[in-house]
Short mmCIF file of C-alpha atoms and ligand atoms in Angstrom, two decimals:
data_model
loop_
_atom_site.label_atom_id
_atom_site.label_comp_id
_atom_site.label_asym_id
_atom_site.label_seq_id
_atom_site.Cartn_x
_atom_site.Cartn_y
_atom_site.Cartn_z
CA MET A 117 60.32 116.13 97.00
CA MET A 118 60.91 112.69 98.47
CA THR A 119 64.30 111.26 97.45
CA THR A 120 65.05 108.79 100.22
CA GLY A 121 62.98 105.86 98.88
CA TYR A 122 60.57 105.48 101.77
CA CYS A 123 57.14 107.08 102.26
CA GLY A 124 57.93 108.83 105.54
CA SER A 125 55.58 106.87 107.77
CA CYS A 126 56.88 105.81 111.20
CA GLU A 127 57.26 102.19 110.11
CA CYS A 128 59.18 103.00 106.94
CA LEU A 129 61.53 105.33 108.82
CA PHE A 130 62.21 102.55 111.33
CA MET A 131 62.86 99.98 108.58
CA SER A 132 65.20 102.38 106.78
CA SER A 133 67.26 102.90 109.95
CA LEU A 134 67.35 99.17 110.54
CA VAL A 135 68.69 98.47 107.04
CA LYS A 136 71.36 101.16 107.46
CA TRP A 137 72.38 99.68 110.84
CA GLN A 138 72.57 96.17 109.39
CA MET A 139 74.63 97.33 106.40
CA LYS A 140 77.06 99.15 108.72
CA ASN A 141 77.51 96.02 110.84
CA MET A 142 77.90 93.75 107.82
CA LYS A 143 81.01 95.71 106.76
CA ALA A 144 83.99 93.57 107.74
CA LYS A 145 86.24 95.07 110.37
CA THR A 146 89.89 94.99 109.27
CA LEU A 147 92.85 95.50 111.58
CA THR A 148 95.30 97.47 109.42
CA VAL A 149 98.91 97.33 110.58
CA PHE A 150 102.17 98.59 109.06
CA ASP A 151 105.74 98.09 110.20
CA PHE A 152 107.74 101.36 110.19
CA ASP A 153 111.42 100.94 109.16
CA ASP A 154 111.92 99.79 105.56
CA THR A 155 108.14 99.46 105.16
CA LEU A 156 106.94 103.07 105.34
CA VAL A 157 110.32 104.83 105.42
CA LYS A 158 113.98 104.14 104.92
CA THR A 159 116.33 105.88 107.34
CA THR A 160 120.05 105.83 107.99
CA CYS A 161 119.56 104.27 111.46
CA ARG A 162 121.69 101.17 112.05
CA ILE A 163 121.88 98.41 114.64
CA LYS A 164 125.10 98.03 116.61
CA VAL A 165 126.28 94.47 117.21
CA ILE A 166 128.71 93.78 120.03
CA THR A 167 130.40 90.42 119.64
CA LYS A 168 131.45 88.08 122.45
CA THR A 169 134.99 89.45 122.23
CA GLY A 170 133.74 93.06 122.48
CA ARG A 171 134.16 93.93 118.80
CA GLU A 172 131.54 96.32 117.35
CA LYS A 173 129.90 96.16 113.93
CA TRP A 174 126.92 97.93 112.39
CA LEU A 175 124.01 96.50 110.40
CA ASP A 176 121.31 98.28 108.42
CA PRO A 177 117.73 97.05 109.12
CA ALA A 178 117.54 94.98 105.89
CA THR A 179 120.75 93.09 106.79
CA PHE A 180 119.57 92.72 110.37
CA ASN A 181 116.32 91.09 109.14
CA GLN A 182 118.36 88.27 107.56
CA TYR A 183 121.01 88.12 110.29
CA ASN A 184 121.50 84.98 112.34
CA PRO A 185 122.93 86.06 115.71
CA ARG A 186 126.03 84.28 116.96
CA LYS A 187 126.35 83.09 120.51
CA GLY A 188 127.11 85.85 123.00
CA GLU A 189 126.30 88.77 120.65
CA GLN A 190 124.44 91.77 121.96
CA PHE A 191 122.41 94.29 119.96
CA CYS A 192 122.08 98.01 120.53
CA PHE A 193 119.27 100.02 118.90
CA GLN A 194 120.37 103.46 120.13
CA GLU A 195 120.22 105.04 116.63
CA PHE A 196 116.50 104.19 116.46
CA ALA A 197 115.73 106.78 119.10
CA GLU A 198 115.18 109.16 116.17
CA VAL A 199 113.97 109.07 112.57
CA LYS A 200 117.27 109.85 110.78
CA GLU A 201 117.17 111.22 107.22
CA PRO A 202 113.86 109.54 106.31
CA VAL A 203 113.01 108.66 102.71
CA MET A 204 109.39 107.69 102.15
CA LEU A 205 108.71 104.32 100.51
CA SER A 206 105.81 103.41 98.21
CA HIS A 207 103.74 101.85 101.03
CA MET A 208 103.43 105.31 102.53
CA ASP A 209 100.82 106.03 99.82
CA LYS A 210 98.70 103.06 100.92
CA PHE A 211 99.18 104.05 104.56
CA LYS A 212 97.88 107.56 103.81
CA ARG A 213 94.89 106.17 101.86
CA ASP A 214 94.05 103.77 104.69
CA ILE A 215 94.09 106.61 107.21
CA VAL A 216 91.34 108.28 105.17
CA THR A 217 89.18 105.14 104.85
CA ASN A 218 89.80 103.48 108.25
CA LYS A 219 88.86 104.59 111.72
CA LYS A 220 92.34 103.78 112.94
CA VAL A 221 95.59 102.54 111.38
CA TYR A 222 98.39 100.96 113.41
CA ILE A 223 102.17 101.15 113.17
CA LEU A 224 103.75 98.14 114.88
CA THR A 225 107.49 98.57 115.31
CA SER A 226 110.37 96.92 117.09
CA ARG A 227 111.53 100.42 118.05
CA ASP A 228 111.05 101.42 121.68
CA LYS A 229 110.31 105.15 121.28
CA ARG A 230 106.94 106.32 120.04
CA ARG A 231 107.50 110.07 120.08
CA PRO A 232 110.00 110.42 117.16
CA ILE A 233 107.65 108.47 114.88
CA ARG A 234 104.62 110.54 115.86
CA LYS A 235 106.61 113.75 115.36
CA PHE A 236 107.76 112.56 111.92
CA LEU A 237 104.15 111.72 110.91
CA ALA A 238 102.90 115.10 112.12
CA ASP A 239 105.74 116.86 110.27
CA ILE A 240 104.66 115.31 106.95
CA GLY A 241 101.06 116.39 107.54
CA ILE A 242 99.47 113.13 108.70
CA ASP A 243 96.47 113.22 111.03
CA VAL A 244 98.14 111.46 113.98
CA SER A 245 94.83 111.18 115.85
CA LYS A 246 93.99 108.31 113.46
CA VAL A 247 97.33 106.50 113.89
CA ALA A 248 98.29 104.35 116.87
CA VAL A 249 102.04 103.76 117.16
CA ILE A 250 102.83 100.53 119.02
CA THR A 251 106.47 100.25 120.13
CA LEU A 252 107.44 96.72 121.17
CA GLY A 253 111.08 97.38 122.08
CA SER A 254 111.80 93.93 120.68
CA SER A 255 112.90 92.50 117.36
CA ASN A 256 111.49 89.06 118.16
CA PRO A 257 108.96 88.20 115.39
CA GLU A 258 106.83 86.30 117.94
CA ASP A 259 106.22 89.59 119.78
CA LYS A 260 104.63 91.08 116.65
CA ALA A 261 102.54 87.93 116.20
CA ASP A 262 101.48 88.09 119.88
CA TRP A 263 100.31 91.69 119.56
CA LEU A 264 98.37 91.08 116.34
CA GLN A 265 96.69 87.95 117.65
CA HIS A 266 95.71 89.61 120.92
CA LYS A 267 94.38 92.74 119.20
CA ALA A 268 92.45 90.82 116.52
CA GLN A 269 90.81 88.55 119.09
CA LYS A 270 90.10 91.07 121.82
CA TYR A 271 88.45 93.57 119.47
CA ASN A 272 86.89 90.93 117.25
CA PHE A 273 88.37 92.02 113.92
CA ASP A 274 87.20 89.89 110.96
CA SER A 275 90.41 90.30 109.03
CA VAL A 276 93.99 91.50 109.40
CA TYR A 277 96.19 93.39 106.93
CA PHE A 278 99.88 93.34 107.91
CA ALA A 279 102.72 94.92 105.91
CA ASP A 280 106.34 94.31 106.91
CA ASP A 281 109.69 94.04 105.13
CA SER A 282 110.92 91.24 107.39
CA PRO A 283 110.21 87.72 106.06
CA LYS A 284 110.66 86.44 109.64
CA ASN A 285 107.89 88.70 110.92
CA ILE A 286 105.57 87.77 108.06
CA GLU A 287 106.23 84.06 108.66
CA ALA A 288 105.57 84.36 112.41
CA VAL A 289 102.23 86.11 111.80
CA LYS A 290 101.27 83.59 109.09
CA ASN A 291 101.93 80.67 111.45
CA ARG A 292 100.06 82.32 114.28
CA PHE A 293 96.86 82.90 112.32
CA GLU A 294 96.94 79.63 110.37
CA LYS A 295 94.49 77.88 112.67
CA THR A 296 92.15 80.83 113.22
CA SER A 297 89.09 81.82 111.23
CA LYS A 298 90.42 85.33 110.61
CA ARG A 299 91.23 86.37 107.08
CA VAL A 300 94.87 87.51 106.97
CA ILE A 301 96.46 89.55 104.19
CA LEU A 302 100.25 89.45 104.52
CA ASP A 303 102.13 92.05 102.54
CA LEU A 304 105.89 91.38 102.38
CA VAL A 305 107.45 94.70 101.43
CA THR A 306 110.44 94.33 99.12
MG1 LIG B 518 111.07 96.81 109.07
#
């Protein structure tokens, strides 16, 4: 019994393949990117601040996001070498769904070590072959915007989805894409 909607002649088979190919290519390509800390998981990792006079203080990532550095301060991210006492946040559900529906999903983090994140993902049963972890080793929002812009242009994505808990990062990405034709969905995680 014929169920495919074409008669089976050479021409119809060709047309059917052509329509399928066109439909596949009409599907918009979306670059799907999540921050890690305080977006997908909350951990007990903190940032050490060393003041000009050598005094040390510690900030959690949420406080650090709003922090205006004073002159001469240095920052140490040594605790971010591991994923300490992770608690999954609600965006983890979307992340997992997107892994199923997308070819590839990206984690874009200011951390500088990829391996602890990949190990954590594998430990919670995520197919890490579909996740690319990009470690910038920088908390400068412009570095996130640079990476997203470069990736979206080089691989010709039609749209970008970006989730991050840092208003500074969201703002930098918004400004960067303002004058482009790409559709950008910015998801400020609160
Ligand atoms: Mg974050």
